[in-house]
mmCIF file of C-alpha atoms in Angstrom:
data_model
loop_
_atom_site.group_PDB
_atom_site.id
_atom_site.type_symbol
_atom_site.label_atom_id
_atom_site.label_comp_id
_atom_site.label_asym_id
_atom_site.label_seq_id
_atom_site.Cartn_x
_atom_site.Cartn_y
_atom_site.Cartn_z
ATOM 1 C CA MET A 1 2.806 -31.722 -37.003
ATOM 2 C CA ARG A 2 3.858 -29.111 -34.587
ATOM 3 C CA SER A 3 7.898 -28.630 -34.919
ATOM 4 C CA PHE A 4 10.155 -27.838 -32.453
ATOM 5 C CA TYR A 5 12.179 -24.448 -33.711
ATOM 6 C CA GLY A 6 11.034 -25.770 -37.336
ATOM 7 C CA GLU A 7 12.678 -29.250 -36.536
ATOM 8 C CA THR A 8 10.387 -32.261 -36.433
ATOM 9 C CA LEU A 9 11.173 -34.862 -34.409
ATOM 10 C CA ALA A 10 11.139 -38.933 -35.446
ATOM 11 C CA ASN A 11 10.043 -39.800 -32.352
ATOM 12 C CA PRO A 12 8.083 -37.343 -29.613
ATOM 13 C CA LEU A 13 10.385 -38.757 -26.945
ATOM 14 C CA MET A 14 12.971 -36.594 -24.341
ATOM 15 C CA LEU A 15 15.173 -38.886 -22.591
ATOM 16 C CA GLY A 16 17.667 -37.483 -19.729
ATOM 17 C CA THR A 17 20.795 -39.053 -19.057
ATOM 18 C CA ALA A 18 20.979 -39.281 -15.564
ATOM 19 C CA GLN A 19 20.840 -41.679 -12.640
ATOM 20 C CA TYR A 20 21.216 -44.755 -14.448
ATOM 21 C CA PRO A 21 22.717 -47.520 -13.091
ATOM 22 C CA SER A 22 25.785 -47.774 -15.258
ATOM 23 C CA PRO A 23 26.726 -46.532 -19.273
ATOM 24 C CA ALA A 24 25.909 -49.327 -20.883
ATOM 25 C CA ILE A 25 22.646 -49.704 -19.508
ATOM 26 C CA MET A 26 21.885 -46.158 -20.231
ATOM 27 C CA ALA A 27 22.420 -46.781 -24.015
ATOM 28 C CA GLU A 28 20.315 -49.601 -23.581
ATOM 29 C CA ALA A 29 17.620 -47.607 -22.524
ATOM 30 C CA PHE A 30 18.020 -45.103 -25.239
ATOM 31 C CA ARG A 31 18.669 -47.620 -28.022
ATOM 32 C CA ALA A 32 14.664 -49.441 -26.470
ATOM 33 C CA SER A 33 13.068 -46.366 -26.279
ATOM 34 C CA GLY A 34 13.796 -44.945 -29.664
ATOM 35 C CA ALA A 35 14.246 -41.381 -28.102
ATOM 36 C CA ALA A 36 15.306 -38.696 -30.853
ATOM 37 C CA VAL A 37 16.587 -35.741 -27.908
ATOM 38 C CA ALA A 38 18.312 -36.681 -24.557
ATOM 39 C CA THR A 39 18.620 -34.066 -22.379
ATOM 40 C CA VAL A 40 22.577 -33.422 -20.493
ATOM 41 C CA SER A 41 23.527 -31.131 -18.055
ATOM 42 C CA LEU A 42 27.319 -28.912 -16.780
ATOM 43 C CA ARG A 43 28.718 -29.593 -13.749
ATOM 44 C CA ARG A 44 32.367 -28.789 -12.306
ATOM 45 C CA GLU A 45 35.120 -30.204 -14.222
ATOM 46 C CA SER A 46 38.159 -32.108 -12.842
ATOM 47 C CA GLY A 47 41.733 -31.458 -14.683
ATOM 48 C CA ALA A 48 42.345 -34.920 -13.001
ATOM 49 C CA ASP A 49 39.973 -37.509 -13.656
ATOM 50 C CA ARG A 50 37.924 -35.186 -16.170
ATOM 51 C CA ALA A 51 34.842 -37.661 -16.127
ATOM 52 C CA GLY A 52 32.974 -35.331 -18.392
ATOM 53 C CA GLN A 53 34.904 -36.101 -21.491
ATOM 54 C CA GLY A 54 33.746 -39.563 -21.214
ATOM 55 C CA PHE A 55 30.510 -38.950 -20.890
ATOM 56 C CA TRP A 56 30.210 -36.515 -24.125
ATOM 57 C CA ALA A 57 32.209 -39.269 -26.126
ATOM 58 C CA LEU A 58 29.010 -42.098 -24.863
ATOM 59 C CA ILE A 59 26.822 -39.435 -25.670
ATOM 60 C CA ARG A 60 27.972 -38.347 -29.109
ATOM 61 C CA ASP A 61 27.329 -42.175 -30.055
ATOM 62 C CA LEU A 62 23.563 -42.433 -29.204
ATOM 63 C CA GLY A 63 23.769 -40.197 -32.214
ATOM 64 C CA VAL A 64 20.166 -38.090 -30.819
ATOM 65 C CA ARG A 65 19.799 -34.465 -30.311
ATOM 66 C CA ILE A 66 21.137 -32.972 -27.758
ATOM 67 C CA LEU A 67 19.097 -31.069 -25.334
ATOM 68 C CA PRO A 68 21.299 -29.797 -22.249
ATOM 69 C CA ASN A 69 19.343 -27.570 -19.422
ATOM 70 C CA THR A 70 19.638 -25.457 -16.974
ATOM 71 C CA ALA A 71 18.830 -27.567 -14.397
ATOM 72 C CA GLY A 72 19.609 -26.167 -10.404
ATOM 73 C CA CYS A 73 20.293 -23.231 -11.266
ATOM 74 C CA HIS A 74 17.778 -20.980 -9.289
ATOM 75 C CA SER A 75 18.148 -17.201 -10.532
ATOM 76 C CA ALA A 76 18.409 -16.099 -13.701
ATOM 77 C CA LYS A 77 21.560 -14.764 -14.087
ATOM 78 C CA GLU A 78 22.813 -18.169 -12.905
ATOM 79 C CA ALA A 79 20.542 -20.088 -15.787
ATOM 80 C CA ILE A 80 22.108 -17.265 -18.416
ATOM 81 C CA THR A 81 25.436 -17.996 -17.654
ATOM 82 C CA THR A 82 24.788 -21.768 -17.495
ATOM 83 C CA ALA A 83 23.036 -21.583 -20.961
ATOM 84 C CA GLN A 84 25.909 -19.810 -22.223
ATOM 85 C CA MET A 85 28.163 -22.521 -21.463
ATOM 86 C CA ALA A 86 25.868 -25.299 -22.602
ATOM 87 C CA ARG A 87 26.090 -24.067 -25.950
ATOM 88 C CA GLU A 88 29.503 -23.866 -26.516
ATOM 89 C CA VAL A 89 30.083 -27.561 -25.123
ATOM 90 C CA PHE A 90 27.335 -28.902 -26.752
ATOM 91 C CA GLN A 91 27.924 -26.715 -29.835
ATOM 92 C CA THR A 92 23.772 -26.047 -30.113
ATOM 93 C CA ASP A 93 21.556 -23.274 -29.590
ATOM 94 C CA TRP A 94 18.617 -25.493 -27.816
ATOM 95 C CA ILE A 95 18.958 -25.027 -23.850
ATOM 96 C CA LYS A 96 16.223 -26.793 -21.357
ATOM 97 C CA LEU A 97 15.548 -23.426 -19.366
ATOM 98 C CA GLU A 98 15.490 -24.866 -15.744
ATOM 99 C CA VAL A 99 15.221 -22.071 -13.351
ATOM 100 C CA ILE A 100 13.870 -23.274 -10.021
ATOM 101 C CA GLY A 101 12.042 -21.743 -7.274
ATOM 102 C CA HIS A 102 11.931 -24.077 -3.961
ATOM 103 C CA ALA A 103 13.833 -26.299 -3.338
ATOM 104 C CA ASP A 104 11.184 -28.498 -1.903
ATOM 105 C CA THR A 105 8.775 -28.781 -4.975
ATOM 106 C CA LEU A 106 11.482 -27.857 -7.433
ATOM 107 C CA GLN A 107 8.513 -25.571 -9.184
ATOM 108 C CA PRO A 108 9.794 -23.237 -11.527
ATOM 109 C CA ASP A 109 10.416 -20.274 -10.479
ATOM 110 C CA VAL A 110 8.248 -18.341 -13.334
ATOM 111 C CA PHE A 111 8.930 -14.881 -13.295
ATOM 112 C CA ALA A 112 12.839 -15.731 -13.239
ATOM 113 C CA LEU A 113 12.232 -17.768 -16.420
ATOM 114 C CA VAL A 114 10.350 -15.254 -18.083
ATOM 115 C CA GLU A 115 13.242 -12.950 -17.487
ATOM 116 C CA ALA A 116 15.688 -15.591 -18.343
ATOM 117 C CA ALA A 117 13.790 -17.095 -21.738
ATOM 118 C CA ALA A 118 13.803 -13.086 -22.644
ATOM 119 C CA ALA A 119 17.641 -12.738 -22.585
ATOM 120 C CA LEU A 120 18.305 -15.934 -24.062
ATOM 121 C CA THR A 121 16.013 -15.258 -26.851
ATOM 122 C CA ALA A 122 17.912 -12.542 -27.550
ATOM 123 C CA GLU A 123 20.997 -14.224 -27.892
ATOM 124 C CA GLY A 124 19.613 -15.907 -30.158
ATOM 125 C CA PHE A 125 18.526 -19.155 -28.079
ATOM 126 C CA LYS A 126 16.049 -21.674 -28.764
ATOM 127 C CA VAL A 127 14.322 -21.604 -25.835
ATOM 128 C CA PHE A 128 12.601 -24.628 -24.107
ATOM 129 C CA PRO A 129 11.137 -23.738 -20.769
ATOM 130 C CA TYR A 130 10.387 -25.753 -18.015
ATOM 131 C CA THR A 131 7.232 -23.756 -16.603
ATOM 132 C CA THR A 132 3.851 -25.112 -14.952
ATOM 133 C CA GLU A 133 0.451 -25.293 -16.708
ATOM 134 C CA ASP A 134 -0.239 -21.081 -16.648
ATOM 135 C CA LEU A 135 -1.624 -19.954 -18.572
ATOM 136 C CA ILE A 136 -0.362 -16.585 -18.729
ATOM 137 C CA VAL A 137 2.938 -17.719 -17.685
ATOM 138 C CA GLY A 138 2.768 -19.420 -20.994
ATOM 139 C CA GLU A 139 1.627 -16.417 -22.715
ATOM 140 C CA ARG A 140 4.831 -14.560 -21.475
ATOM 141 C CA LEU A 141 6.804 -17.346 -22.058
ATOM 142 C CA LEU A 142 6.265 -16.545 -25.789
ATOM 143 C CA ASP A 143 5.915 -12.699 -25.503
ATOM 144 C CA ALA A 144 9.478 -13.552 -24.725
ATOM 145 C CA GLY A 145 10.676 -15.370 -27.297
ATOM 146 C CA CYS A 146 9.861 -18.669 -26.642
ATOM 147 C CA GLU A 147 8.223 -21.562 -29.451
ATOM 148 C CA VAL A 148 7.427 -24.322 -27.297
ATOM 149 C CA LEU A 149 6.355 -24.852 -23.665
ATOM 150 C CA MET A 150 7.250 -27.160 -21.055
ATOM 151 C CA PRO A 151 4.411 -27.973 -18.515
ATOM 152 C CA TRP A 152 5.360 -30.327 -15.096
ATOM 153 C CA GLY A 153 3.312 -33.092 -14.538
ATOM 154 C CA ALA A 154 4.124 -33.512 -11.559
ATOM 155 C CA PRO A 155 7.226 -32.014 -9.528
ATOM 156 C CA ILE A 156 10.167 -33.258 -10.971
ATOM 157 C CA GLY A 157 11.489 -36.946 -9.954
ATOM 158 C CA SER A 158 8.182 -37.422 -7.932
ATOM 159 C CA GLY A 159 6.398 -40.095 -10.400
ATOM 160 C CA LEU A 160 3.143 -38.923 -9.896
ATOM 161 C CA GLY A 161 2.193 -38.192 -12.810
ATOM 162 C CA LEU A 162 -0.210 -35.691 -14.541
ATOM 163 C CA ASN A 163 -1.347 -33.798 -10.908
ATOM 164 C CA ASN A 164 -3.165 -31.588 -13.155
ATOM 165 C CA GLU A 165 -5.050 -32.974 -16.139
ATOM 166 C CA TYR A 166 -8.030 -30.138 -16.601
ATOM 167 C CA GLY A 167 -4.779 -27.687 -16.746
ATOM 168 C CA LEU A 168 -3.192 -29.306 -19.126
ATOM 169 C CA ARG A 169 -5.942 -29.727 -21.503
ATOM 170 C CA SER A 170 -6.215 -26.030 -20.614
ATOM 171 C CA MET A 171 -3.040 -25.186 -21.697
ATOM 172 C CA ARG A 172 -3.259 -27.121 -25.148
ATOM 173 C CA ALA A 173 -6.517 -25.349 -26.196
ATOM 174 C CA HIS A 174 -5.392 -22.322 -24.833
ATOM 175 C CA PHE A 175 -1.843 -23.212 -27.431
ATOM 176 C CA PRO A 176 -3.034 -24.682 -30.609
ATOM 177 C CA ASP A 177 0.158 -23.714 -32.151
ATOM 178 C CA THR A 178 2.713 -23.572 -29.558
ATOM 179 C CA PRO A 179 4.856 -27.436 -29.065
ATOM 180 C CA LEU A 180 3.802 -28.658 -25.992
ATOM 181 C CA VAL A 181 6.231 -31.252 -23.869
ATOM 182 C CA VAL A 182 4.996 -32.806 -20.533
ATOM 183 C CA ASP A 183 7.977 -32.570 -18.479
ATOM 184 C CA ALA A 184 8.853 -34.017 -15.171
ATOM 185 C CA GLY A 185 6.952 -36.185 -12.858
ATOM 186 C CA ILE A 186 6.010 -39.192 -14.753
ATOM 187 C CA GLY A 187 6.037 -42.062 -13.613
ATOM 188 C CA LEU A 188 4.580 -44.542 -15.489
ATOM 189 C CA PRO A 189 3.823 -45.484 -19.586
ATOM 190 C CA SER A 190 0.003 -44.967 -18.933
ATOM 191 C CA HIS A 191 1.115 -41.534 -17.858
ATOM 192 C CA ALA A 192 2.875 -40.871 -21.180
ATOM 193 C CA ALA A 193 0.525 -42.504 -23.396
ATOM 194 C CA ARG A 194 -2.425 -40.608 -21.472
ATOM 195 C CA ALA A 195 -0.559 -36.772 -21.702
ATOM 196 C CA MET A 196 -0.158 -37.985 -26.251
ATOM 197 C CA GLU A 197 -4.104 -38.460 -25.706
ATOM 198 C CA LEU A 198 -4.267 -35.113 -24.504
ATOM 199 C CA GLY A 199 -2.804 -33.987 -27.824
ATOM 200 C CA PHE A 200 0.516 -32.923 -26.057
ATOM 201 C CA ASP A 201 3.945 -33.466 -29.164
ATOM 202 C CA ALA A 202 6.126 -34.596 -26.771
ATOM 203 C CA VAL A 203 7.364 -36.095 -23.486
ATOM 204 C CA LEU A 204 10.569 -35.884 -21.341
ATOM 205 C CA LEU A 205 11.232 -38.115 -18.677
ATOM 206 C CA ASN A 206 14.573 -39.808 -16.782
ATOM 207 C CA THR A 207 13.368 -41.055 -13.170
ATOM 208 C CA ALA A 208 11.028 -43.385 -14.903
ATOM 209 C CA VAL A 209 13.201 -45.496 -16.722
ATOM 210 C CA ALA A 210 16.690 -44.703 -15.827
ATOM 211 C CA LYS A 211 15.129 -46.083 -11.779
ATOM 212 C CA ALA A 212 13.110 -48.748 -12.867
ATOM 213 C CA GLY A 213 13.996 -52.039 -12.652
ATOM 214 C CA ASP A 214 14.701 -52.776 -16.100
ATOM 215 C CA PRO A 215 15.381 -49.351 -17.791
ATOM 216 C CA ALA A 216 15.597 -50.831 -21.081
ATOM 217 C CA ALA A 217 12.187 -52.694 -20.826
ATOM 218 C CA MET A 218 10.714 -49.044 -19.256
ATOM 219 C CA ALA A 219 11.908 -48.224 -21.824
ATOM 220 C CA ALA A 220 10.463 -50.191 -25.121
ATOM 221 C CA ALA A 221 7.263 -49.409 -22.809
ATOM 222 C CA PHE A 222 6.856 -45.939 -23.073
ATOM 223 C CA ALA A 223 7.663 -46.323 -26.881
ATOM 224 C CA ARG A 224 4.581 -48.264 -27.173
ATOM 225 C CA ALA A 225 2.909 -45.893 -24.655
ATOM 226 C CA ILE A 226 3.602 -42.782 -26.560
ATOM 227 C CA GLU A 227 2.798 -44.246 -29.945
ATOM 228 C CA ALA A 228 -0.534 -45.647 -28.760
ATOM 229 C CA GLY A 229 -1.627 -41.865 -27.114
ATOM 230 C CA ARG A 230 -0.561 -40.690 -30.022
ATOM 231 C CA LEU A 231 -2.105 -43.405 -32.379
ATOM 232 C CA GLY A 232 -5.244 -43.092 -30.577
ATOM 233 C CA LEU A 233 -5.513 -39.014 -30.293
ATOM 234 C CA SER A 234 -5.173 -39.149 -33.882
ATOM 235 C CA ALA A 235 -7.749 -41.980 -34.893
ATOM 236 C CA ASP A 236 -10.125 -39.156 -32.724
ATOM 237 C CA PRO A 237 -11.452 -40.605 -29.751
ATOM 238 C CA MET A 238 -15.129 -41.626 -29.044
ATOM 239 C CA GLU A 239 -16.615 -39.066 -26.611
ATOM 240 C CA PRO A 240 -17.216 -40.335 -22.967
ATOM 241 C CA ARG A 241 -20.508 -40.382 -21.369
ATOM 242 C CA ASP A 242 -22.299 -40.980 -18.276
ATOM 243 C CA MET A 243 -24.984 -42.935 -19.032
ATOM 244 C CA ALA A 244 -24.738 -46.301 -20.119
ATOM 245 C CA ALA A 245 -25.121 -47.340 -23.891
ATOM 246 C CA PRO A 246 -25.603 -51.170 -25.198
ATOM 247 C CA SER A 247 -22.936 -51.880 -27.780
ATOM 248 C CA THR A 248 -24.608 -55.068 -28.990
ATOM 249 C CA PRO A 249 -28.212 -54.230 -30.612
ATOM 250 C CA LEU A 250 -31.326 -54.736 -28.894
ATOM 251 C CA ILE A 251 -33.236 -55.544 -32.776
ATOM 252 C CA GLY A 252 -33.578 -58.810 -33.135
ATOM 253 C CA LYS A 253 -33.086 -59.659 -29.482
ATOM 254 C CA ALA A 254 -34.812 -62.842 -28.624
ATOM 255 C CA PHE A 255 -38.266 -62.638 -26.191
ATOM 256 C CA LEU A 256 -37.092 -64.931 -23.524
ATOM 257 C CA ALA A 257 -37.751 -63.596 -20.369
ATOM 258 C CA MET B 1 48.963 -16.259 -7.256
ATOM 259 C CA LYS B 2 45.706 -17.947 -5.283
ATOM 260 C CA ILE B 3 42.758 -18.086 -7.522
ATOM 261 C CA VAL B 4 39.125 -20.239 -6.063
ATOM 262 C CA LEU B 5 38.436 -23.096 -9.077
ATOM 263 C CA ASN B 6 35.146 -24.976 -9.018
ATOM 264 C CA GLY B 7 34.970 -23.537 -4.714
ATOM 265 C CA GLU B 8 38.056 -24.914 -3.669
ATOM 266 C CA ALA B 9 41.408 -22.619 -3.236
ATOM 267 C CA THR B 10 44.180 -23.119 -5.443
ATOM 268 C CA GLU B 11 47.432 -21.820 -6.744
ATOM 269 C CA LEU B 12 47.873 -20.603 -10.409
ATOM 270 C CA GLU B 13 51.378 -19.779 -12.467
ATOM 271 C CA ALA B 14 49.673 -19.205 -15.341
ATOM 272 C CA ALA B 15 48.422 -15.249 -15.527
ATOM 273 C CA THR B 16 45.876 -16.131 -18.054
ATOM 274 C CA LEU B 17 42.992 -18.153 -18.610
ATOM 275 C CA ASP B 18 44.509 -20.467 -22.053
ATOM 276 C CA ALA B 19 47.339 -21.033 -19.520
ATOM 277 C CA ALA B 20 45.314 -21.903 -16.914
ATOM 278 C CA LEU B 21 43.772 -24.541 -18.189
ATOM 279 C CA VAL B 22 46.819 -25.953 -19.391
ATOM 280 C CA GLU B 23 48.488 -25.856 -16.238
ATOM 281 C CA LEU B 24 45.289 -27.010 -14.526
ATOM 282 C CA GLY B 25 44.974 -30.385 -17.131
ATOM 283 C CA PHE B 26 41.931 -29.414 -18.899
ATOM 284 C CA THR B 27 44.537 -29.682 -22.559
ATOM 285 C CA GLU B 28 42.055 -29.967 -25.133
ATOM 286 C CA ALA B 29 39.339 -31.055 -22.617
ATOM 287 C CA LYS B 30 35.466 -30.105 -24.213
ATOM 288 C CA VAL B 31 35.308 -27.588 -21.065
ATOM 289 C CA ALA B 32 33.098 -24.120 -20.968
ATOM 290 C CA THR B 33 34.987 -21.301 -18.022
ATOM 291 C CA ALA B 34 33.174 -18.510 -16.502
ATOM 292 C CA VAL B 35 35.014 -16.139 -14.721
ATOM 293 C CA ASN B 36 33.590 -14.095 -11.233
ATOM 294 C CA GLU B 37 30.255 -15.168 -12.157
ATOM 295 C CA ALA B 38 30.327 -14.424 -15.972
ATOM 296 C CA PHE B 39 30.968 -16.494 -19.139
ATOM 297 C CA VAL B 40 34.246 -16.209 -21.182
ATOM 298 C CA ALA B 41 33.666 -18.064 -24.333
ATOM 299 C CA ALA B 42 36.818 -20.024 -25.653
ATOM 300 C CA PRO B 43 38.093 -17.561 -28.062
ATOM 301 C CA ALA B 44 38.807 -14.650 -25.499
ATOM 302 C CA ARG B 45 40.683 -16.520 -23.014
ATOM 303 C CA ALA B 46 44.342 -16.402 -24.600
ATOM 304 C CA GLY B 47 43.428 -12.506 -24.037
ATOM 305 C CA PHE B 48 41.731 -12.761 -19.906
ATOM 306 C CA ALA B 49 43.976 -12.137 -17.833
ATOM 307 C CA LEU B 50 43.318 -13.621 -14.477
ATOM 308 C CA SER B 51 43.435 -12.041 -10.470
ATOM 309 C CA GLU B 52 44.633 -12.990 -7.290
ATOM 310 C CA GLY B 53 41.175 -13.850 -5.720
ATOM 311 C CA ASP B 54 39.169 -14.507 -8.836
ATOM 312 C CA ARG B 55 36.598 -17.721 -9.244
ATOM 313 C CA LEU B 56 36.725 -19.433 -12.100
ATOM 314 C CA GLU B 57 34.762 -22.098 -12.869
ATOM 315 C CA ILE B 58 35.087 -24.824 -15.874
ATOM 316 C CA LEU B 59 32.335 -27.021 -16.540
ATOM 317 C CA ALA B 60 32.500 -30.056 -18.735
ATOM 318 C CA PRO B 61 29.019 -32.278 -19.499
ATOM 319 C CA MET B 62 27.457 -34.270 -17.504
ATOM 320 C CA GLN B 63 24.280 -36.240 -17.058
ATOM 321 C CA GLY B 64 21.265 -34.105 -16.388
ATOM 322 C CA GLY B 65 17.253 -34.946 -17.038
#
């Protein structure tokens, strides 16, 4: 099993902490999902209400690994500074590096991403870059010191699933030793199962669980789908073919026509 | 002096960053700080002098995807 900067995850689901109807429902969804990693962020804090302090206590109680993100950053400089602040607050070298290039698609700015990844790796960060399925960008990210790649399935929050399955399959073939995570765009458990069937090492999702009518039930569904996809791949699937092939033997069939 | 705290003009008596955090109600809070778009690590706050017009960002954990 491929490890994430030397760490093997007990469960290949990385779950976001945003958009749940309540903190209690978020905690319930985490328990149902079995997720080993929670993504979190940083925002402005008010000295009066100190909202972040309560959230931090809740996250600590989940007992999962923390993966801070640089969501909303639009330049390498902004992402680097945010990562530095996140490392201090969350006490982890792990950083989900997002450098957003386009406001509508939330597509990563892969040029700034590579620049930020190199700078952060030099500072000792373990970078999880949110990228596209572009192979050359993937190579540049590995050159920059990344040991994990996280291509999108579809635009963040869209729930469209794996928009470019060919591209994701190509990534798996091109980077056989690199841990790969589908990050963003997953809407249904079947999308997550498919990512695992393609040989991905984990999936990262948030909205699909948080915005479901019953987040805990959806979290449980994702847990099973991910397990099914992984188990199916390890069981060595049959090759698909274009023509039918009878599964029932013809030998010994009676002549009744 | 007048600084910009998290995007809003704020009057401050403290002259250093660590004193500013106490004055602004962040005693023992889990926060990270940046001044004029540059990260200031917690151990550096004590000696970090603030100046008129400085842009101070105080960030804390929050939900994320």
